[in-house]
Short mmCIF file of C-alpha atoms (C1' of nucleotides) in Angstrom, two decimals:
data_model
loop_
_atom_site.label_atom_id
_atom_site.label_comp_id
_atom_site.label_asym_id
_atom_site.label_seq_id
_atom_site.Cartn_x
_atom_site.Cartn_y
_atom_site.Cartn_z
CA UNK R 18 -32.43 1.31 18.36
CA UNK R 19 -32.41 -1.84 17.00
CA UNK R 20 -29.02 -3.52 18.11
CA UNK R 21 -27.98 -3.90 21.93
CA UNK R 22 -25.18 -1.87 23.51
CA UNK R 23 -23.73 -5.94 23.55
CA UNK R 24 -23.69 -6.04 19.93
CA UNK R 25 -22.83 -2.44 19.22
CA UNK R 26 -19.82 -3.17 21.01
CA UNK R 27 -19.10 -6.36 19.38
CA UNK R 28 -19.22 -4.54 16.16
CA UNK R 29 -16.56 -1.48 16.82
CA UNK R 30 -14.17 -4.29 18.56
CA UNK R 31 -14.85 -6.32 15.09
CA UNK R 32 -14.22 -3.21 13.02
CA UNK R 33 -11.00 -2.68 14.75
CA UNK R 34 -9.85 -5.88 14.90
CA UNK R 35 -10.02 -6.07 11.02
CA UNK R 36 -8.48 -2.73 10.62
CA UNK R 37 -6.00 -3.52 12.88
CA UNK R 38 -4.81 -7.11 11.31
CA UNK R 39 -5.74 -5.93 7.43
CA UNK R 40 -3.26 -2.54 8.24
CA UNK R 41 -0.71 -5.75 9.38
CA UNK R 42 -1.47 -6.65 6.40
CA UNK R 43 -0.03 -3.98 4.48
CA UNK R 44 2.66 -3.84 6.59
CA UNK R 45 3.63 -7.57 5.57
CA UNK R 46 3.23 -6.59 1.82
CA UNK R 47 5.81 -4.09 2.01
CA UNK R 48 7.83 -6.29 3.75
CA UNK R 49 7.68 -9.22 1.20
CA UNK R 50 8.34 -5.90 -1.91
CA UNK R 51 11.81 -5.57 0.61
CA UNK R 52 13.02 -8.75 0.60
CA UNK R 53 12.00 -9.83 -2.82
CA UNK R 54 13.96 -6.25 -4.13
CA UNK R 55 11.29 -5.01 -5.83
CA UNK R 56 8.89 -1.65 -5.77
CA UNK R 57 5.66 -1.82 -4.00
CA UNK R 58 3.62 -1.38 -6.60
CA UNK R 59 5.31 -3.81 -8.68
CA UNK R 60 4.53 -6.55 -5.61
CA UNK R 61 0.86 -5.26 -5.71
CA UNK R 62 0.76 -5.90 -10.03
CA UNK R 63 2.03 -9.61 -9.24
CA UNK R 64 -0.26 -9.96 -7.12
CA UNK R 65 -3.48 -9.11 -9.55
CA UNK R 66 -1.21 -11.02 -12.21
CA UNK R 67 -1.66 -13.76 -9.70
CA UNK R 68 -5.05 -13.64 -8.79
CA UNK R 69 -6.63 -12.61 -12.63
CA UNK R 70 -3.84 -14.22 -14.59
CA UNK R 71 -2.59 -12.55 -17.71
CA UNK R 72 -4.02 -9.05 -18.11
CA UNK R 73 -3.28 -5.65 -20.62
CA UNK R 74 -1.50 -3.00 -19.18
CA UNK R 75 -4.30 -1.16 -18.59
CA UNK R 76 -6.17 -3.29 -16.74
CA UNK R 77 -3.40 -3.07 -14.24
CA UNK R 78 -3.46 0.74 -14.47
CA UNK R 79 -7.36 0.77 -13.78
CA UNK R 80 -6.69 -1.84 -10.80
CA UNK R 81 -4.45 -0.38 -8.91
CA UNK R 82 -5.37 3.49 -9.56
CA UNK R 83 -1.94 4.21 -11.38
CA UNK R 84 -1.42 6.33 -14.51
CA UNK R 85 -0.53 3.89 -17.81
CA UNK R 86 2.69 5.57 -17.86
CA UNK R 87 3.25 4.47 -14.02
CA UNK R 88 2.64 0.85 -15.02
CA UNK R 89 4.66 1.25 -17.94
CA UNK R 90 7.28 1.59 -15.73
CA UNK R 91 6.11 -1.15 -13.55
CA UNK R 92 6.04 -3.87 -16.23
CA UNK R 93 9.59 -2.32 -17.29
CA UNK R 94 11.03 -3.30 -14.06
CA UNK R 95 9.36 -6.33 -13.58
CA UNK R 96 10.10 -7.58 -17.16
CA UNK R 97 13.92 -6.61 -16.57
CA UNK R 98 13.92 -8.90 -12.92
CA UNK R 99 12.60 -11.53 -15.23
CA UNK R 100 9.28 -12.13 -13.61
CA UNK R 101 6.77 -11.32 -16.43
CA UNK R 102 6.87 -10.93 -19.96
CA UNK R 103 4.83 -8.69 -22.31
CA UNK R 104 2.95 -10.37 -25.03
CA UNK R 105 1.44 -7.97 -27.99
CA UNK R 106 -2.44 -9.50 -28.62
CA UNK R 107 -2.61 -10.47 -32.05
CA UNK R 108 -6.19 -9.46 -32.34
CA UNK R 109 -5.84 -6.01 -31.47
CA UNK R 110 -2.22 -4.87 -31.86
CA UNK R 111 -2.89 -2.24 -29.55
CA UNK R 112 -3.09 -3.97 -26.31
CA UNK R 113 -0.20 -5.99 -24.88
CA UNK R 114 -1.05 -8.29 -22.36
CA UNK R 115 1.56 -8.91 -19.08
CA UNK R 116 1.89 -12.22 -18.23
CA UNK R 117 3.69 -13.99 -15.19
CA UNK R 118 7.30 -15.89 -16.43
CA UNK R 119 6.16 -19.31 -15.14
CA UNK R 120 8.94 -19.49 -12.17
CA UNK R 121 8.85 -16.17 -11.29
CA UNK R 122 5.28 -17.08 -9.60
CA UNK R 123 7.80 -19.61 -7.03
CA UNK R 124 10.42 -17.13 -6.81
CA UNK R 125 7.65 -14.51 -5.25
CA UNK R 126 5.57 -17.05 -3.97
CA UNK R 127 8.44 -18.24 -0.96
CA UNK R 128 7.97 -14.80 0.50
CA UNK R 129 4.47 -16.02 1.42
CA UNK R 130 5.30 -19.22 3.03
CA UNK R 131 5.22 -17.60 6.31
CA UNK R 132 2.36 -16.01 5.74
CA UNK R 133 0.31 -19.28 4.83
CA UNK R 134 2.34 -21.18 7.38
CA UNK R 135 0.88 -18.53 10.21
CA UNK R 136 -2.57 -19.12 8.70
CA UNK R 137 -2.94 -22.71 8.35
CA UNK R 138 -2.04 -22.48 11.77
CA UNK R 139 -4.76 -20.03 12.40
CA UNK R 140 -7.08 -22.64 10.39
CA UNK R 141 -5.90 -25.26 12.55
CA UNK R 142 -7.95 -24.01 14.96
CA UNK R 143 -11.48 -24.01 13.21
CA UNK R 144 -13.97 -26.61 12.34
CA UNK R 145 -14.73 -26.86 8.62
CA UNK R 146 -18.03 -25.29 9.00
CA UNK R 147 -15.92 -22.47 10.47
CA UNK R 148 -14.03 -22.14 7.91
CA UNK R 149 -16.93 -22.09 5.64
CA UNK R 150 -18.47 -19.41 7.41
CA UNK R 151 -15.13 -17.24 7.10
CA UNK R 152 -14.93 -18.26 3.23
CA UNK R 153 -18.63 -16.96 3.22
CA UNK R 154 -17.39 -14.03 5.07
CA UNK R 155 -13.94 -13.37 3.09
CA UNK R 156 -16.30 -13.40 -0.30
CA UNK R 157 -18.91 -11.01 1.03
CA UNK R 158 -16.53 -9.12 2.74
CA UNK R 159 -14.46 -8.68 -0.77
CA UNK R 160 -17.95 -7.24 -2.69
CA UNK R 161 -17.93 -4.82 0.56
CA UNK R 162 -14.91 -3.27 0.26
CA UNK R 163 -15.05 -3.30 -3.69
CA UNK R 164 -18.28 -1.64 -3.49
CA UNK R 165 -17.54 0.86 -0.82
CA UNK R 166 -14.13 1.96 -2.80
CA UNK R 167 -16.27 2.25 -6.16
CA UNK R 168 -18.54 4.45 -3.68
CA UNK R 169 -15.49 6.52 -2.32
CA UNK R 170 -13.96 6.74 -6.09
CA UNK R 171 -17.27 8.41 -6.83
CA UNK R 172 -16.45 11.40 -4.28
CA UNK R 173 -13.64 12.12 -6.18
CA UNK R 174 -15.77 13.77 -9.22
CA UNK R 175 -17.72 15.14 -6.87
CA UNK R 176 -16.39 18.68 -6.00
CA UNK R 177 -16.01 18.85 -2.00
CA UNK R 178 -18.48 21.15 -1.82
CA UNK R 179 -21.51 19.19 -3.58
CA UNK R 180 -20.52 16.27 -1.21
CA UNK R 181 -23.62 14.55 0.20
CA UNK R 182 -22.09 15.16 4.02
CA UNK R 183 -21.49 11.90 5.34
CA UNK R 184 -23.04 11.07 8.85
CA UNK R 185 -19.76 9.97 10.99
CA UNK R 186 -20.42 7.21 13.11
CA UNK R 187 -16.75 6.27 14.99
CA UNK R 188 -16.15 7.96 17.74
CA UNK R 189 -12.73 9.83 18.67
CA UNK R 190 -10.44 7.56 20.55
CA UNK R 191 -8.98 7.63 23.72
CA UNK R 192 -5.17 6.96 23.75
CA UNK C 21 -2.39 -37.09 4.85
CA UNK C 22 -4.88 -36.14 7.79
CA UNK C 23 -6.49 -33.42 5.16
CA UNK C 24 -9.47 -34.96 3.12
CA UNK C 25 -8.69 -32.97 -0.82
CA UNK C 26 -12.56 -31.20 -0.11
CA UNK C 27 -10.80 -29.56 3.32
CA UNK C 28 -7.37 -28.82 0.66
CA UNK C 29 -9.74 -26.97 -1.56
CA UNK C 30 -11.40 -25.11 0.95
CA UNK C 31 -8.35 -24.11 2.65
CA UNK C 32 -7.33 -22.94 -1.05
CA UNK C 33 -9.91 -20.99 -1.65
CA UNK C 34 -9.92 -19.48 1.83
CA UNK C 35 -6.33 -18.56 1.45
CA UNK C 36 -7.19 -16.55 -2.18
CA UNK C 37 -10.63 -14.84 -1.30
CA UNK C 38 -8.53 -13.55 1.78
CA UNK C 39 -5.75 -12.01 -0.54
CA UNK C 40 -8.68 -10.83 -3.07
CA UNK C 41 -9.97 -8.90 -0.16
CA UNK C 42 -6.91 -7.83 1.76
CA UNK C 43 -5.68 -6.58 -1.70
CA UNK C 44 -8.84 -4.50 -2.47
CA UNK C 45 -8.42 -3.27 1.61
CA UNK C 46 -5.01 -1.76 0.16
CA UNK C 47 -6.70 -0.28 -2.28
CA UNK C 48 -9.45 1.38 -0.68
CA UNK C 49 -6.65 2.56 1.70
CA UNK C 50 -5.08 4.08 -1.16
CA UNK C 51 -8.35 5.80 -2.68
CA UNK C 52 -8.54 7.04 1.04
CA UNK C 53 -5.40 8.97 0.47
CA UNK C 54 -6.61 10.15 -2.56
CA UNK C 55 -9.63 11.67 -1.72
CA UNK C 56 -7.65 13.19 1.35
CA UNK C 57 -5.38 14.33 -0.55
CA UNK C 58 -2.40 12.86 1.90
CA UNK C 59 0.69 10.85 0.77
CA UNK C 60 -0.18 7.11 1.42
CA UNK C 61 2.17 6.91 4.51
CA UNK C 62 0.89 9.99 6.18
CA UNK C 63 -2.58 8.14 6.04
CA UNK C 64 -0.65 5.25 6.88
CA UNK C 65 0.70 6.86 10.64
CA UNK C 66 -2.79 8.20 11.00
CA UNK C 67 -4.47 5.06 11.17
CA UNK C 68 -1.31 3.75 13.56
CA UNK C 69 -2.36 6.96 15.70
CA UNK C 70 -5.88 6.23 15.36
CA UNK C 71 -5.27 2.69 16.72
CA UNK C 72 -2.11 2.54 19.36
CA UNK C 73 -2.89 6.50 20.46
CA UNK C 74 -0.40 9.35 21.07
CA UNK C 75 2.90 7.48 19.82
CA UNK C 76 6.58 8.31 19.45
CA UNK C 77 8.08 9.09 16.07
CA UNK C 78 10.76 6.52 16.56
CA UNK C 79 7.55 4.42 16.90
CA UNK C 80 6.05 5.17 13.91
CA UNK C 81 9.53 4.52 12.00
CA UNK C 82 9.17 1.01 14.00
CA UNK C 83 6.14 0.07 12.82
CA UNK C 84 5.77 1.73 9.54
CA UNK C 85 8.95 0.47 8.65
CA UNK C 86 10.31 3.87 7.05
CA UNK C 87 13.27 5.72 8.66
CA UNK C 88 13.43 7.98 11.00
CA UNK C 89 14.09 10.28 8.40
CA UNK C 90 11.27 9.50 6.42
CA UNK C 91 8.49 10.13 9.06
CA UNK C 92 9.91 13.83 9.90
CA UNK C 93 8.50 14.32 6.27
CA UNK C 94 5.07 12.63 7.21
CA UNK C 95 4.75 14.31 10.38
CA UNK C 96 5.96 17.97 8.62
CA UNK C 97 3.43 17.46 6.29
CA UNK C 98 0.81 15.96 8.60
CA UNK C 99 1.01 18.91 11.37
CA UNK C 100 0.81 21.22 8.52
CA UNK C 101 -2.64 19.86 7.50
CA UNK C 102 -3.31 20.30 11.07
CA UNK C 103 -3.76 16.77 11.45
CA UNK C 104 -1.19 16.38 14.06
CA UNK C 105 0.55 17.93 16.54
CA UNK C 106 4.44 17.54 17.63
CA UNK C 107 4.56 17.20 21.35
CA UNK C 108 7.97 16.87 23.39
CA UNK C 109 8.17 14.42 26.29
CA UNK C 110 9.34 16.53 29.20
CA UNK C 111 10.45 13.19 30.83
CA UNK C 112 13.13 12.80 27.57
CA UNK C 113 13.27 15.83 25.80
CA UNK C 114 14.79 13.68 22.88
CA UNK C 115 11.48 12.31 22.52
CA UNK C 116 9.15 13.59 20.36
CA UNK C 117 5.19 12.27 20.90
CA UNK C 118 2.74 12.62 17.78
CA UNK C 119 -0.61 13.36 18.68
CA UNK C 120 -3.86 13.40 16.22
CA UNK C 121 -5.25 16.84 16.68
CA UNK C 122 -9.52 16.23 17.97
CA UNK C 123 -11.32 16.96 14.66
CA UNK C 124 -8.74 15.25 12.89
CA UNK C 125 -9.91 11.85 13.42
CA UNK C 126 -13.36 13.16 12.02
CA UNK C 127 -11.60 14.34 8.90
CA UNK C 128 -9.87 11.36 8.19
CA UNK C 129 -12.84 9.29 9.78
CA UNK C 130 -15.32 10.55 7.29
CA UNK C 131 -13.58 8.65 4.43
CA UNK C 132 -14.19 5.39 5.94
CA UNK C 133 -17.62 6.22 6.10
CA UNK C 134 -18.74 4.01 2.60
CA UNK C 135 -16.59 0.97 4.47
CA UNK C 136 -18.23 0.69 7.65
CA UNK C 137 -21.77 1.44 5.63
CA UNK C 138 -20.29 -2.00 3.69
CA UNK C 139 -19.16 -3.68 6.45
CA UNK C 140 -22.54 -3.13 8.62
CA UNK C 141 -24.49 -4.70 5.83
CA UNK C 142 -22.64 -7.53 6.17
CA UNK C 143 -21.92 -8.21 9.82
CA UNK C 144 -25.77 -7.93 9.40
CA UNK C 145 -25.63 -11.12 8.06
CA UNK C 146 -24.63 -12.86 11.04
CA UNK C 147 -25.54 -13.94 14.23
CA UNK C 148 -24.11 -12.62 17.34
CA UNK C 149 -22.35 -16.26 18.04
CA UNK C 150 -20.93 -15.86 14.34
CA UNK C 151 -19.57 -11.75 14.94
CA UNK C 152 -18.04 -13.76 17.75
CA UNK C 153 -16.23 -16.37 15.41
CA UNK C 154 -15.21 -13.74 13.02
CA UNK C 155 -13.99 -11.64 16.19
CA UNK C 156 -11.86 -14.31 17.51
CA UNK C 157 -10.38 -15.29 13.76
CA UNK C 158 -9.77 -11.29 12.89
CA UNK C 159 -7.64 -11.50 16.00
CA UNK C 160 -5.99 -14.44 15.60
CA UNK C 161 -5.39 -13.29 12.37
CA UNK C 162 -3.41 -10.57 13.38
CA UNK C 163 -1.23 -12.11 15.76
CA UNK C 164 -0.34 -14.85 13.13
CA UNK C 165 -0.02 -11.75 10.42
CA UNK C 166 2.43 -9.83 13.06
CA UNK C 167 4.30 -13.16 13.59
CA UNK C 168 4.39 -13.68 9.96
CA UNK C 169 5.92 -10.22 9.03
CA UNK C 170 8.45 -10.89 12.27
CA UNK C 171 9.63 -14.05 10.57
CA UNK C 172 10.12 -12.32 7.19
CA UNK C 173 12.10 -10.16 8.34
CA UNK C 174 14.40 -11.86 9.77
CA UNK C 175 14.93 -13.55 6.40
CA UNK C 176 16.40 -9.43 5.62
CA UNK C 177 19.06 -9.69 8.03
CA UNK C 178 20.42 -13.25 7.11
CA UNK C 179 22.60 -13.62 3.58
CA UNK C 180 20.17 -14.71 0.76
CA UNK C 181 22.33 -18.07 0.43
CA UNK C 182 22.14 -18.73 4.36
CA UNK C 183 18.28 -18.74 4.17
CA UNK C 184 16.74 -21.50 5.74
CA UNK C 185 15.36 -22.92 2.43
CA UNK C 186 11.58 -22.51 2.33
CA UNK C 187 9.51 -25.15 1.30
CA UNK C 188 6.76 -24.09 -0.88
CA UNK C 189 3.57 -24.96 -0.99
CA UNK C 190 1.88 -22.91 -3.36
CA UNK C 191 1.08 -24.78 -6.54
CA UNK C 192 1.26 -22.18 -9.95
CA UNK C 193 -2.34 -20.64 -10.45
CA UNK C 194 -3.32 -21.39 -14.12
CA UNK C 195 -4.98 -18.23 -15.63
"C1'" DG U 15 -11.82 3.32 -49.28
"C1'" DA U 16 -10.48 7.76 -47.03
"C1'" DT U 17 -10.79 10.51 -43.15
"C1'" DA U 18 -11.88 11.32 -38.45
"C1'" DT U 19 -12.38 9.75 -33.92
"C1'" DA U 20 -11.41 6.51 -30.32
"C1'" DT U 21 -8.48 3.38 -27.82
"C1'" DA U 22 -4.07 1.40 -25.81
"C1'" DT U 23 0.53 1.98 -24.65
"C1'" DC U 24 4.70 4.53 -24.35
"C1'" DT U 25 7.62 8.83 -23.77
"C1'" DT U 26 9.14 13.00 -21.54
"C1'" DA U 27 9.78 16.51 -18.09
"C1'" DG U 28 9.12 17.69 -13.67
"C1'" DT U 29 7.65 16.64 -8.74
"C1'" DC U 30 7.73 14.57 -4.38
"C1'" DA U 31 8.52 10.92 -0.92
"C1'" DC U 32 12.14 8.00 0.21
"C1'" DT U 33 16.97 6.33 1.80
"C1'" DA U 34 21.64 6.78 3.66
"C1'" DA U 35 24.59 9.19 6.25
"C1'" DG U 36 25.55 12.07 9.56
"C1'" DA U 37 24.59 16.31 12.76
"C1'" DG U 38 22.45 18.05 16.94
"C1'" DA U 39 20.34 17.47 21.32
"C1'" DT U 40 19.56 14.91 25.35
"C1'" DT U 41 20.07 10.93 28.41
"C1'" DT U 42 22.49 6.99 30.53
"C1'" DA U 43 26.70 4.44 31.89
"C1'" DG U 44 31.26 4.13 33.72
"C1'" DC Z 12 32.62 14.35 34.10
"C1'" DT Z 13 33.43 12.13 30.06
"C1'" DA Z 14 31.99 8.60 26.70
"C1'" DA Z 15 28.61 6.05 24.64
"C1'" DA Z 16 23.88 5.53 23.51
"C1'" DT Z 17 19.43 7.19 22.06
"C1'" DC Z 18 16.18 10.04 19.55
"C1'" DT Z 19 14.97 13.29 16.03
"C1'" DC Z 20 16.16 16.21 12.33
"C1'" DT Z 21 18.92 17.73 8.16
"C1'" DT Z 22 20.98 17.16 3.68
"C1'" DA Z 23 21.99 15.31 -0.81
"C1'" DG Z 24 20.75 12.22 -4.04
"C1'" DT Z 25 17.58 8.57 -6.09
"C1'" DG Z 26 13.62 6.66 -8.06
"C1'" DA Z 27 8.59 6.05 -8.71
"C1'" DC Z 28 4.87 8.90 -9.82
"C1'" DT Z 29 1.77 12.31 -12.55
"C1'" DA Z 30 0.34 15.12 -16.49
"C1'" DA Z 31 0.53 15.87 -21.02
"C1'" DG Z 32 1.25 14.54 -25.26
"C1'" DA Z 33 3.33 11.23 -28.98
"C1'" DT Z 34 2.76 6.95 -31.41
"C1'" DA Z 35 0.42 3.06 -33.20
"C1'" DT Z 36 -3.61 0.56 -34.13
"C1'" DA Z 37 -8.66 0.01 -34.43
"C1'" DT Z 38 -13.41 1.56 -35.36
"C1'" DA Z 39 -16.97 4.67 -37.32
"C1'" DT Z 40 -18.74 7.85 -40.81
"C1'" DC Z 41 -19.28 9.41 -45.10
#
DNA sequence: GATATATATCTTAGTCACTAAGAGATTTAG
DNA sequence: CTAAATCTCTTAGTGACTAAGATATATATC
């Protein structure tokens, strides 16, 4: 036993704190996809769209673990509400890439506001080496969970019987 | 301006690398599912059950967002994985308390297995004074997130043109 | 250069989770 | 004791999703 009961501790409350405020999370997601009238998964495409910029349809599709023929329908909708357009690559005729209509990154983007408003007053309240340390943290945290889905994606070809068992380490919970 | 433009950028970059990892969270959630071979929601009101306990299903509407409807469909399908079981209040026989069924949590635990591996490598990155930090922000966090999500929705029940007109502060991202 | 194989998106048919509306059962208020 | 409120479930209908294959374009092989 390396770690102290202290830190063991400190670890599960950490663990569930972050499950607790990332599942919030989620929950404000769907919340935005309700107001702003769209699908979920159309939010969650706007979102890469946002954060990779102009990408082929099946990037999206390998992203966010839909079929092409989901996202077709995805980039049908959100091409009809006006917020992207499709743009054939002249290079290879095959792809088309999905780009964001330039206001349609304002007209989602508002739903946020109270997001980023509730965070820079979280940041309000940390030093900027804090906030360097969570940047540090946010980053390393990302490669994590990336890593650990590519590692749970991997199960999936694995037949559940040839499944290296996995040694549980949370505990049940007591309501 | 009481911001210096390095503090701008870093808040900037904080706010994206936040996203980029909340949005891979949703995906791991929904590779979760997968693998489980539940609907997204039913994995969904586990992890509520996991965290709050034995709850109501007018609860799990609450916070889940569905309707009431919606969550007699997760919790049929749920108690017929044997995830769950349906127990009536004898207080309010109206009421109808969810409960995770023991080995269920380990079932549904084990898929989380490759994130906490992830996550342990890098907590073990940090101090004990810097868990701390990240502690206190993944709480904060929430309650900002919750208060966030509270203030969105009331933008639902007022009249699109009677919305208090929110400033944006989001500039375009160029891709 | 012609043919075969690979790649990228779209189409179609069918499935399943969701909503809206209201029914049924129980509790609370007057 | 009746009326209103609360909580869950039921029903009918909608829409996003998958699987499979069609279409169009690109690359490899001979």
């Amino acid at each position: 036993m390396s770690r102290k009961k202290a830190q063991v501790e400190l670890l599960q409350e950490l663990e569930d704190a972050m499950r607790r405020s990332s599942a919030q999370g989620v929950l404000y997601g769907q919340t935005v996809a309700n107001v702003a009238g769209i699908a979920n998964s159309d939010l969650e495409c706007m979102d890469i769209l946002y954060l990779e910029g102009r990408v082929t349809a099946g990037r999206l599709a390998e992203v966010t673990g839909l079929t092409t023929g989901a996202i077709t329908g995805v980039v049908d909708r959100l091409e009809k509400a006006g917020l992207v357009r499709r743009e054939r690559d002249e290079k290879d005729r095959r792809k088309v890439f999905i780009a964001v209509v330039p206001d349609a990154a304002m007209k989602i983007g508002q739903f946020y506001v109270p997001m980023q408003q509730a965070m820079e007053k979280v940041f309000g309240g940390y030093s900027d080496e804090e906030l360097r340390l969570l940047l540090r943290f946010a980053n390393e945290g990302y490669k994590g969970v990336l890593a650990a889905t590519e590692a749970l994606k991997g199960l999936l070809d694995t037949p559940p019987e040839k499944r290296p068992a996995l040694k549980l380490k949370t505990r049940p919970r007591q309501p």
